[in-house]
PDB file of C-alpha atoms in Angstrom:
ATOM      1  CA  MET A   1     -13.119   8.432  28.256  1.00 52.00           C
ATOM      2  CA  LYS A   2     -11.197   5.499  29.500  1.00 67.00           C
ATOM      3  CA  ARG A   3      -9.263   3.190  27.108  1.00 91.00           C
ATOM      4  CA  ARG A   4     -12.051   0.584  27.349  1.00 95.00           C
ATOM      5  CA  ILE A   5     -13.808  -1.279  24.434  1.00 97.00           C
ATOM      6  CA  LEU A   6     -16.959  -3.325  24.671  1.00 98.00           C
ATOM      7  CA  VAL A   7     -17.252  -6.268  22.336  1.00 97.00           C
ATOM      8  CA  VAL A   8     -20.605  -7.876  21.931  1.00 97.00           C
ATOM      9  CA  GLY A   9     -20.237 -11.210  20.399  1.00 95.00           C
ATOM     10  CA  LEU A  10     -16.957 -13.163  20.674  1.00 95.00           C
ATOM     11  CA  GLY A  11     -16.964 -15.148  17.456  1.00 91.00           C
ATOM     12  CA  LEU A  12     -14.320 -15.115  14.838  1.00 92.00           C
ATOM     13  CA  ILE A  13     -14.652 -11.411  14.123  1.00 94.00           C
ATOM     14  CA  GLY A  14     -15.540 -10.064  17.539  1.00 95.00           C
ATOM     15  CA  GLY A  15     -12.791 -12.276  19.008  1.00 96.00           C
ATOM     16  CA  SER A  16     -10.133 -11.088  16.562  1.00 96.00           C
ATOM     17  CA  LEU A  17     -11.107  -7.560  17.332  1.00 97.00           C
ATOM     18  CA  ALA A  18     -10.829  -8.149  20.981  1.00 97.00           C
ATOM     19  CA  ARG A  19      -7.392  -9.582  20.524  1.00 96.00           C
ATOM     20  CA  ALA A  20      -6.238  -6.927  18.319  1.00 96.00           C
ATOM     21  CA  PHE A  21      -7.462  -4.065  20.542  1.00 96.00           C
ATOM     22  CA  ASN A  22      -6.061  -5.879  23.734  1.00 96.00           C
ATOM     23  CA  ARG A  23      -2.601  -6.039  22.054  1.00 95.00           C
ATOM     24  CA  LEU A  24      -2.821  -2.142  21.595  1.00 94.00           C
ATOM     25  CA  GLY A  25      -3.312  -1.707  25.311  1.00 94.00           C
ATOM     26  CA  PHE A  26      -7.137  -1.350  25.498  1.00 96.00           C
ATOM     27  CA  GLU A  27      -9.055  -2.961  28.410  1.00 96.00           C
ATOM     28  CA  ILE A  28     -11.754  -5.276  26.855  1.00 97.00           C
ATOM     29  CA  HIS A  29     -15.092  -6.049  28.163  1.00 97.00           C
ATOM     30  CA  ALA A  30     -17.183  -8.662  26.486  1.00 96.00           C
ATOM     31  CA  PHE A  31     -20.723 -10.065  26.309  1.00 96.00           C
ATOM     32  CA  ASP A  32     -21.636 -13.272  24.446  1.00 93.00           C
ATOM     33  CA  VAL A  33     -24.632 -15.622  24.832  1.00 90.00           C
ATOM     34  CA  ASN A  34     -22.048 -18.336  24.589  1.00 86.00           C
ATOM     35  CA  GLN A  35     -20.401 -17.733  28.007  1.00 86.00           C
ATOM     36  CA  LYS A  36     -17.698 -20.266  27.228  1.00 89.00           C
ATOM     37  CA  SER A  37     -16.316 -17.830  24.696  1.00 91.00           C
ATOM     38  CA  VAL A  38     -15.939 -15.104  27.064  1.00 92.00           C
ATOM     39  CA  GLU A  39     -14.470 -17.388  29.728  1.00 93.00           C
ATOM     40  CA  MET A  40     -11.831 -18.619  27.089  1.00 93.00           C
ATOM     41  CA  ALA A  41     -11.024 -14.932  26.355  1.00 94.00           C
ATOM     42  CA  ILE A  42     -10.707 -14.063  30.124  1.00 95.00           C
ATOM     43  CA  LYS A  43      -8.394 -17.083  30.644  1.00 94.00           C
ATOM     44  CA  ASP A  44      -6.143 -16.110  27.651  1.00 94.00           C
ATOM     45  CA  GLY A  45      -6.004 -12.488  28.958  1.00 94.00           C
ATOM     46  CA  THR A  46      -7.824 -10.981  26.056  1.00 95.00           C
ATOM     47  CA  VAL A  47     -10.826  -9.911  27.973  1.00 96.00           C
ATOM     48  CA  LYS A  48     -10.652  -8.183  31.418  1.00 95.00           C
ATOM     49  CA  GLU A  49     -14.300  -8.363  32.296  1.00 94.00           C
ATOM     50  CA  LYS A  50     -17.514 -10.397  31.396  1.00 94.00           C
ATOM     51  CA  ILE A  51     -20.794  -8.616  30.904  1.00 93.00           C
ATOM     52  CA  GLU A  52     -23.458 -10.709  32.346  1.00 90.00           C
ATOM     53  CA  ASP A  53     -26.403  -8.632  30.968  1.00 92.00           C
ATOM     54  CA  LEU A  54     -26.404  -5.822  28.335  1.00 93.00           C
ATOM     55  CA  GLU A  55     -28.996  -3.947  30.736  1.00 91.00           C
ATOM     56  CA  ASP A  56     -26.165  -3.608  33.091  1.00 89.00           C
ATOM     57  CA  VAL A  57     -23.843  -1.783  30.514  1.00 93.00           C
ATOM     58  CA  GLU A  58     -22.556   1.539  31.780  1.00 91.00           C
ATOM     59  CA  ASP A  59     -21.492   4.582  29.727  1.00 93.00           C
ATOM     60  CA  GLU A  60     -17.763   3.807  30.141  1.00 94.00           C
ATOM     61  CA  TYR A  61     -16.683   2.718  26.751  1.00 96.00           C
ATOM     62  CA  ALA A  62     -14.634   4.631  24.213  1.00 95.00           C
ATOM     63  CA  PHE A  63     -15.808   2.184  21.458  1.00 97.00           C
ATOM     64  CA  SER A  64     -18.574  -0.626  21.490  1.00 98.00           C
ATOM     65  CA  PHE A  65     -18.519  -3.186  18.753  1.00 98.00           C
ATOM     66  CA  ILE A  66     -21.659  -5.160  17.876  1.00 98.00           C
ATOM     67  CA  CYS A  67     -20.443  -8.478  16.456  1.00 96.00           C
ATOM     68  CA  VAL A  68     -23.539 -10.641  16.126  1.00 94.00           C
ATOM     69  CA  PRO A  69     -25.483 -11.973  13.261  1.00 89.00           C
ATOM     70  CA  VAL A  70     -27.001  -9.057  11.141  1.00 90.00           C
ATOM     71  CA  LEU A  71     -30.569  -9.676  12.016  1.00 90.00           C
ATOM     72  CA  GLU A  72     -29.724  -9.442  15.706  1.00 93.00           C
ATOM     73  CA  SER A  73     -27.673  -6.258  15.302  1.00 95.00           C
ATOM     74  CA  ILE A  74     -30.574  -3.706  15.430  1.00 96.00           C
ATOM     75  CA  GLY A  75     -31.804  -5.201  18.757  1.00 95.00           C
ATOM     76  CA  ILE A  76     -28.407  -4.970  20.320  1.00 96.00           C
ATOM     77  CA  LEU A  77     -27.902  -1.368  19.102  1.00 97.00           C
ATOM     78  CA  GLU A  78     -31.240  -0.356  20.456  1.00 96.00           C
ATOM     79  CA  LYS A  79     -30.125  -1.730  23.901  1.00 95.00           C
ATOM     80  CA  LEU A  80     -26.608  -0.282  23.770  1.00 96.00           C
ATOM     81  CA  SER A  81     -27.702   3.216  22.584  1.00 96.00           C
ATOM     82  CA  SER A  82     -30.013   3.614  25.579  1.00 95.00           C
ATOM     83  CA  LYS A  83     -26.886   3.070  27.808  1.00 95.00           C
ATOM     84  CA  ILE A  84     -24.028   4.455  25.899  1.00 95.00           C
ATOM     85  CA  LYS A  85     -24.197   8.227  25.009  1.00 93.00           C
ATOM     86  CA  LYS A  86     -20.586   9.326  25.072  1.00 92.00           C
ATOM     87  CA  GLY A  87     -18.593   6.625  23.306  1.00 96.00           C
ATOM     88  CA  ILE A  88     -18.776   5.479  19.751  1.00 97.00           C
ATOM     89  CA  ILE A  89     -21.017   2.483  18.905  1.00 98.00           C
ATOM     90  CA  THR A  90     -20.247   0.523  15.720  1.00 98.00           C
ATOM     91  CA  ASP A  91     -20.924  -2.817  14.117  1.00 98.00           C
ATOM     92  CA  VAL A  92     -19.304  -5.416  11.767  1.00 96.00           C
ATOM     93  CA  GLY A  93     -22.381  -6.519   9.859  1.00 94.00           C
ATOM     94  CA  SER A  94     -21.945  -7.574   6.140  1.00 93.00           C
ATOM     95  CA  THR A  95     -25.085  -5.461   5.300  1.00 96.00           C
ATOM     96  CA  LYS A  96     -25.331  -1.690   6.274  1.00 96.00           C
ATOM     97  CA  ALA A  97     -28.599  -0.182   5.016  1.00 95.00           C
ATOM     98  CA  GLN A  98     -30.923  -1.740   7.695  1.00 95.00           C
ATOM     99  CA  ILE A  99     -28.877  -0.706  10.591  1.00 96.00           C
ATOM    100  CA  CYS A 100     -27.860   2.640   9.361  1.00 97.00           C
ATOM    101  CA  GLN A 101     -31.482   3.574   8.435  1.00 97.00           C
ATOM    102  CA  PHE A 102     -32.600   2.445  11.912  1.00 97.00           C
ATOM    103  CA  ALA A 103     -29.999   4.646  13.571  1.00 97.00           C
ATOM    104  CA  ILE A 104     -31.088   7.486  11.401  1.00 98.00           C
ATOM    105  CA  GLN A 105     -34.808   6.989  12.329  1.00 97.00           C
ATOM    106  CA  LYS A 106     -33.906   6.742  16.108  1.00 97.00           C
ATOM    107  CA  GLY A 107     -31.416   9.643  15.994  1.00 97.00           C
ATOM    108  CA  ILE A 108     -28.585   7.443  17.434  1.00 97.00           C
ATOM    109  CA  SER A 109     -25.992   9.872  16.293  1.00 97.00           C
ATOM    110  CA  ASN A 110     -22.928   7.905  18.008  1.00 97.00           C
ATOM    111  CA  PHE A 111     -23.601   4.926  15.832  1.00 98.00           C
ATOM    112  CA  ILE A 112     -21.322   4.533  12.790  1.00 98.00           C
ATOM    113  CA  GLY A 113     -21.679   1.476  10.587  1.00 97.00           C
ATOM    114  CA  GLY A 114     -18.662  -0.699   9.906  1.00 97.00           C
ATOM    115  CA  HIS A 115     -17.756  -3.864   8.019  1.00 97.00           C
ATOM    116  CA  PRO A 116     -14.390  -5.565   8.098  1.00 95.00           C
ATOM    117  CA  MET A 117     -13.636  -7.534   4.746  1.00 91.00           C
ATOM    118  CA  ALA A 118     -11.737 -10.214   6.658  1.00 85.00           C
ATOM    119  CA  GLY A 119     -12.520 -13.529   7.833  1.00 74.00           C
ATOM    120  CA  THR A 120     -12.185 -17.357   7.185  1.00 71.00           C
ATOM    121  CA  GLU A 121     -14.512 -20.295   6.781  1.00 69.00           C
ATOM    122  CA  LYS A 122     -13.787 -21.117  10.399  1.00 76.00           C
ATOM    123  CA  ILE A 123     -16.298 -19.740  13.088  1.00 79.00           C
ATOM    124  CA  GLY A 124     -15.909 -19.344  16.765  1.00 86.00           C
ATOM    125  CA  TYR A 125     -13.560 -17.597  19.291  1.00 90.00           C
ATOM    126  CA  GLU A 126     -11.136 -20.344  19.113  1.00 90.00           C
ATOM    127  CA  HIS A 127     -10.324 -19.545  15.641  1.00 90.00           C
ATOM    128  CA  SER A 128      -9.779 -15.692  16.260  1.00 91.00           C
ATOM    129  CA  SER A 129      -6.580 -13.938  15.636  1.00 92.00           C
ATOM    130  CA  ASP A 130      -5.166 -10.532  16.435  1.00 91.00           C
ATOM    131  CA  THR A 131      -3.658 -10.447  12.980  1.00 89.00           C
ATOM    132  CA  LEU A 132      -6.833 -11.361  11.056  1.00 93.00           C
ATOM    133  CA  PHE A 133      -7.284  -7.654   9.876  1.00 93.00           C
ATOM    134  CA  LYS A 134      -3.823  -6.834   8.776  1.00 91.00           C
ATOM    135  CA  GLY A 135      -4.033  -5.342   5.366  1.00 91.00           C
ATOM    136  CA  ALA A 136      -7.803  -5.919   5.049  1.00 93.00           C
ATOM    137  CA  TYR A 137     -10.205  -3.359   3.602  1.00 94.00           C
ATOM    138  CA  TYR A 138     -12.600  -2.067   6.386  1.00 97.00           C
ATOM    139  CA  PHE A 139     -15.792  -0.232   5.305  1.00 97.00           C
ATOM    140  CA  VAL A 140     -16.974   2.694   7.358  1.00 98.00           C
ATOM    141  CA  THR A 141     -20.486   3.932   6.479  1.00 98.00           C
ATOM    142  CA  PRO A 142     -21.175   7.280   8.307  1.00 97.00           C
ATOM    143  CA  THR A 143     -24.334   9.167   7.698  1.00 97.00           C
ATOM    144  CA  ASP A 144     -25.384  12.761   8.032  1.00 96.00           C
ATOM    145  CA  ILE A 145     -26.250  12.506  11.749  1.00 97.00           C
ATOM    146  CA  ASN A 146     -22.577  11.537  12.750  1.00 98.00           C
ATOM    147  CA  SER A 147     -20.129  14.010  13.854  1.00 96.00           C
ATOM    148  CA  ARG A 148     -16.997  14.323  11.751  1.00 97.00           C
ATOM    149  CA  ASN A 149     -14.852  14.027  14.912  1.00 97.00           C
ATOM    150  CA  ASP A 150     -16.429  10.667  15.795  1.00 97.00           C
ATOM    151  CA  VAL A 151     -15.981   9.301  12.204  1.00 98.00           C
ATOM    152  CA  GLU A 152     -12.304  10.192  12.341  1.00 97.00           C
ATOM    153  CA  LYS A 153     -11.766   8.557  15.764  1.00 97.00           C
ATOM    154  CA  LEU A 154     -13.247   5.359  14.511  1.00 97.00           C
ATOM    155  CA  LYS A 155     -11.142   5.485  11.161  1.00 97.00           C
ATOM    156  CA  GLU A 156      -8.063   5.986  13.260  1.00 97.00           C
ATOM    157  CA  LEU A 157      -8.667   3.032  15.735  1.00 97.00           C
ATOM    158  CA  ILE A 158      -9.482   0.726  12.717  1.00 96.00           C
ATOM    159  CA  THR A 159      -6.345   1.769  11.020  1.00 96.00           C
ATOM    160  CA  SER A 160      -4.316   1.004  14.185  1.00 95.00           C
ATOM    161  CA  ILE A 161      -5.009  -2.718  13.752  1.00 95.00           C
ATOM    162  CA  GLY A 162      -3.655  -2.746  10.172  1.00 94.00           C
ATOM    163  CA  CYS A 163      -6.756  -2.084   8.249  1.00 95.00           C
ATOM    164  CA  ARG A 164      -7.229  -0.194   4.976  1.00 95.00           C
ATOM    165  CA  VAL A 165     -10.226   1.966   5.770  1.00 96.00           C
ATOM    166  CA  GLU A 166     -12.737   2.811   3.034  1.00 96.00           C
ATOM    167  CA  GLU A 167     -15.441   5.582   3.738  1.00 97.00           C
ATOM    168  CA  ILE A 168     -18.424   4.636   1.731  1.00 97.00           C
ATOM    169  CA  ASP A 169     -22.236   5.289   1.549  1.00 97.00           C
ATOM    170  CA  TYR A 170     -24.222   2.426   3.089  1.00 97.00           C
ATOM    171  CA  SER A 171     -26.414   1.705   0.077  1.00 96.00           C
ATOM    172  CA  LEU A 172     -23.218   1.576  -2.115  1.00 96.00           C
ATOM    173  CA  HIS A 173     -21.590  -0.814   0.462  1.00 97.00           C
ATOM    174  CA  ASP A 174     -24.510  -3.264   0.215  1.00 97.00           C
ATOM    175  CA  ALA A 175     -24.301  -3.213  -3.669  1.00 96.00           C
ATOM    176  CA  ILE A 176     -20.675  -3.931  -3.603  1.00 95.00           C
ATOM    177  CA  THR A 177     -20.717  -6.674  -1.060  1.00 95.00           C
ATOM    178  CA  GLY A 178     -23.781  -8.196  -2.773  1.00 96.00           C
ATOM    179  CA  VAL A 179     -21.447  -8.750  -5.876  1.00 95.00           C
ATOM    180  CA  ILE A 180     -18.142  -9.611  -4.301  1.00 92.00           C
ATOM    181  CA  SER A 181     -19.393 -11.513  -1.205  1.00 92.00           C
ATOM    182  CA  HIS A 182     -22.980 -12.478  -0.913  1.00 95.00           C
ATOM    183  CA  LEU A 183     -23.680 -13.934  -4.349  1.00 96.00           C
ATOM    184  CA  PRO A 184     -20.342 -15.860  -4.397  1.00 94.00           C
ATOM    185  CA  HIS A 185     -21.652 -17.537  -1.082  1.00 94.00           C
ATOM    186  CA  VAL A 186     -24.896 -18.393  -2.832  1.00 95.00           C
ATOM    187  CA  VAL A 187     -23.034 -19.798  -5.877  1.00 95.00           C
ATOM    188  CA  SER A 188     -20.696 -21.810  -3.739  1.00 94.00           C
ATOM    189  CA  ALA A 189     -23.348 -23.322  -1.680  1.00 93.00           C
ATOM    190  CA  GLY A 190     -25.210 -24.228  -4.911  1.00 93.00           C
ATOM    191  CA  LEU A 191     -22.232 -26.091  -6.257  1.00 89.00           C
ATOM    192  CA  VAL A 192     -21.792 -27.945  -3.110  1.00 89.00           C
ATOM    193  CA  ASN A 193     -25.526 -28.890  -2.910  1.00 89.00           C
ATOM    194  CA  MET A 194     -25.235 -30.422  -6.343  1.00 84.00           C
ATOM    195  CA  LEU A 195     -22.910 -33.043  -4.817  1.00 82.00           C
ATOM    196  CA  SER A 196     -25.902 -34.311  -2.615  1.00 73.00           C
ATOM    197  CA  GLU A 197     -27.236 -36.048  -5.750  1.00 62.00           C
ATOM    198  CA  SER A 198     -24.558 -38.778  -5.528  1.00 66.00           C
ATOM    199  CA  SER A 199     -22.008 -39.719  -2.873  1.00 67.00           C
ATOM    200  CA  ILE A 200     -19.545 -40.550  -5.670  1.00 66.00           C
ATOM    201  CA  PHE A 201     -19.281 -36.830  -6.571  1.00 68.00           C
ATOM    202  CA  CYS A 202     -18.195 -36.049  -2.953  1.00 68.00           C
ATOM    203  CA  LYS A 203     -15.512 -38.807  -3.195  1.00 68.00           C
ATOM    204  CA  PHE A 204     -13.752 -37.313  -6.149  1.00 65.00           C
ATOM    205  CA  ALA A 205     -14.210 -33.674  -5.263  1.00 71.00           C
ATOM    206  CA  GLY A 206     -10.528 -32.431  -5.473  1.00 73.00           C
ATOM    207  CA  GLY A 207      -8.570 -29.362  -4.868  1.00 73.00           C
ATOM    208  CA  GLY A 208     -10.024 -27.014  -7.482  1.00 79.00           C
ATOM    209  CA  PHE A 209     -13.620 -27.760  -6.301  1.00 81.00           C
ATOM    210  CA  LYS A 210     -12.546 -27.380  -2.684  1.00 82.00           C
ATOM    211  CA  ASP A 211     -10.858 -24.016  -3.452  1.00 82.00           C
ATOM    212  CA  ILE A 212     -13.935 -22.511  -5.247  1.00 85.00           C
ATOM    213  CA  THR A 213     -16.349 -23.864  -2.515  1.00 88.00           C
ATOM    214  CA  ARG A 214     -14.165 -23.247   0.719  1.00 87.00           C
ATOM    215  CA  ILE A 215     -16.534 -20.480   1.847  1.00 87.00           C
ATOM    216  CA  SER A 216     -19.396 -22.916   2.113  1.00 89.00           C
ATOM    217  CA  SER A 217     -18.001 -24.123   5.394  1.00 87.00           C
ATOM    218  CA  SER A 218     -19.003 -20.708   6.843  1.00 84.00           C
ATOM    219  CA  SER A 219     -21.882 -20.282   9.291  1.00 85.00           C
ATOM    220  CA  PRO A 220     -25.244 -21.186   7.736  1.00 90.00           C
ATOM    221  CA  ARG A 221     -27.026 -18.922  10.226  1.00 88.00           C
ATOM    222  CA  MET A 222     -24.898 -16.076   9.445  1.00 88.00           C
ATOM    223  CA  TRP A 223     -25.426 -16.411   5.661  1.00 91.00           C
ATOM    224  CA  ALA A 224     -29.106 -16.979   5.970  1.00 93.00           C
ATOM    225  CA  ASP A 225     -29.316 -13.675   7.981  1.00 93.00           C
ATOM    226  CA  ILE A 226     -27.150 -11.754   5.382  1.00 93.00           C
ATOM    227  CA  SER A 227     -29.214 -13.091   2.473  1.00 95.00           C
ATOM    228  CA  PHE A 228     -32.442 -11.707   3.906  1.00 95.00           C
ATOM    229  CA  SER A 229     -30.770  -8.544   5.221  1.00 94.00           C
ATOM    230  CA  ASN A 230     -29.501  -7.713   1.595  1.00 95.00           C
ATOM    231  CA  LYS A 231     -32.634  -9.416  -0.007  1.00 95.00           C
ATOM    232  CA  GLU A 232     -33.352  -6.931  -2.708  1.00 95.00           C
ATOM    233  CA  VAL A 233     -29.740  -6.460  -3.935  1.00 96.00           C
ATOM    234  CA  LEU A 234     -29.263 -10.305  -3.902  1.00 97.00           C
ATOM    235  CA  ILE A 235     -32.434 -11.185  -5.831  1.00 97.00           C
ATOM    236  CA  ASP A 236     -31.344  -8.674  -8.486  1.00 97.00           C
ATOM    237  CA  LEU A 237     -27.844 -10.303  -8.715  1.00 97.00           C
ATOM    238  CA  VAL A 238     -29.345 -13.851  -8.821  1.00 97.00           C
ATOM    239  CA  ASP A 239     -31.446 -12.881 -11.723  1.00 98.00           C
ATOM    240  CA  LYS A 240     -28.490 -11.599 -13.577  1.00 97.00           C
ATOM    241  CA  TYR A 241     -26.375 -14.551 -12.734  1.00 97.00           C
ATOM    242  CA  ILE A 242     -29.277 -16.777 -14.103  1.00 97.00           C
ATOM    243  CA  ASP A 243     -29.277 -14.771 -17.409  1.00 98.00           C
ATOM    244  CA  LEU A 244     -25.473 -15.084 -17.646  1.00 97.00           C
ATOM    245  CA  LEU A 245     -25.643 -18.953 -17.255  1.00 97.00           C
ATOM    246  CA  THR A 246     -28.680 -19.115 -19.598  1.00 98.00           C
ATOM    247  CA  ASN A 247     -26.660 -17.220 -22.268  1.00 97.00           C
ATOM    248  CA  PHE A 248     -23.723 -19.540 -21.677  1.00 97.00           C
ATOM    249  CA  LYS A 249     -25.996 -22.511 -22.095  1.00 98.00           C
ATOM    250  CA  LEU A 250     -27.479 -21.191 -25.340  1.00 98.00           C
ATOM    251  CA  ASN A 251     -24.035 -20.557 -26.756  1.00 97.00           C
ATOM    252  CA  LEU A 252     -23.014 -24.151 -25.988  1.00 97.00           C
ATOM    253  CA  GLU A 253     -26.271 -25.397 -27.616  1.00 97.00           C
ATOM    254  CA  GLU A 254     -25.660 -23.264 -30.744  1.00 97.00           C
ATOM    255  CA  ASN A 255     -22.055 -24.352 -30.955  1.00 97.00           C
ATOM    256  CA  ARG A 256     -20.842 -20.671 -30.706  1.00 97.00           C
ATOM    257  CA  TYR A 257     -17.229 -21.496 -29.875  1.00 97.00           C
ATOM    258  CA  SER A 258     -16.097 -17.912 -29.914  1.00 97.00           C
ATOM    259  CA  GLU A 259     -18.619 -16.694 -27.461  1.00 97.00           C
ATOM    260  CA  VAL A 260     -17.798 -19.632 -25.022  1.00 97.00           C
ATOM    261  CA  TYR A 261     -14.124 -18.730 -25.319  1.00 97.00           C
ATOM    262  CA  SER A 262     -14.897 -15.288 -24.712  1.00 97.00           C
ATOM    263  CA  TYR A 263     -16.799 -16.185 -21.539  1.00 96.00           C
ATOM    264  CA  PHE A 264     -13.716 -17.627 -20.064  1.00 96.00           C
ATOM    265  CA  GLU A 265     -11.302 -15.054 -21.614  1.00 96.00           C
ATOM    266  CA  ARG A 266     -13.052 -12.205 -20.026  1.00 95.00           C
ATOM    267  CA  ALA A 267     -13.078 -13.956 -16.596  1.00 95.00           C
ATOM    268  CA  LYS A 268      -9.372 -14.633 -16.836  1.00 95.00           C
ATOM    269  CA  LEU A 269      -8.539 -11.085 -17.595  1.00 95.00           C
ATOM    270  CA  ILE A 270     -10.538  -9.669 -14.710  1.00 93.00           C
ATOM    271  CA  ARG A 271      -9.394 -12.359 -12.331  1.00 91.00           C
ATOM    272  CA  ASP A 272      -5.713 -11.777 -13.317  1.00 92.00           C
ATOM    273  CA  ARG A 273      -6.168  -7.943 -12.833  1.00 91.00           C
ATOM    274  CA  ILE A 274      -7.543  -8.405  -9.343  1.00 86.00           C
ATOM    275  CA  VAL A 275      -4.771 -10.627  -8.162  1.00 81.00           C
ATOM    276  CA  SER A 276      -2.252  -8.176  -9.774  1.00 76.00           C
ATOM    277  CA  ASP A 277      -3.888  -5.205  -7.863  1.00 65.00           C
ATOM    278  CA  GLU A 278      -3.593  -7.199  -4.451  1.00 65.00           C
ATOM    279  CA  GLN A 279       0.120  -7.625  -5.073  1.00 59.00           C
ATOM    280  CA  LYS A 280       0.905  -3.898  -5.566  1.00 58.00           C
TER     281      LYS A 280
END
């Protein structure tokens, strides 16, 4: 198998993968409905060849990365799996249950789910970087139909661009990302949407507010897709968050200072531990 990689979708993640793999000497071919992104990548030397139509894809890629919104991923996988039989197909979606279950049902044994825990609030190829994944966790979610050899090949490739690979069950993955990624985006958007009540709130929104709501500048299309793709997990988490805020509100109403103090104290202890673990 030639050292060729196909990237479908040259946004922030797809573009950054293309740059990182190109730096390692892989020949990158790419497809994107936004042809300007591919043309930019060809011009800067990241992409060798533009794919005009996925129906024309040949079975010549060691790895193929699906880097499109999660609700589009299954359709892309269906197309690619009819063309690519030898190489490994993977994706970068923030939810894994739907696409992994689809692969199992269709017997697509060369598909292995993946998800890099990396990114910024910026979108588009112009913001991509070959160092985006350095030190980042990258989930790999193999199933029983995958060969162990293919799984190890994918993990080795991902490790080569500086990622810390975590192999995990796809259902557990969706539960984890629901807590640490999907719910925070919902909460962040809610805080920002509260500012729409008055322009004066926007005027005085300072550093702390901007820090906690930075992720709300991410793609609305991507996060709407993710919300529906991880619907059941997210609904349960939203209910739990509402319960948490309701209890906080009740403690304020009842003047329970110690309970309110504990609310913030627990958060500080957990947050400090997270930051401490990152620095090790």
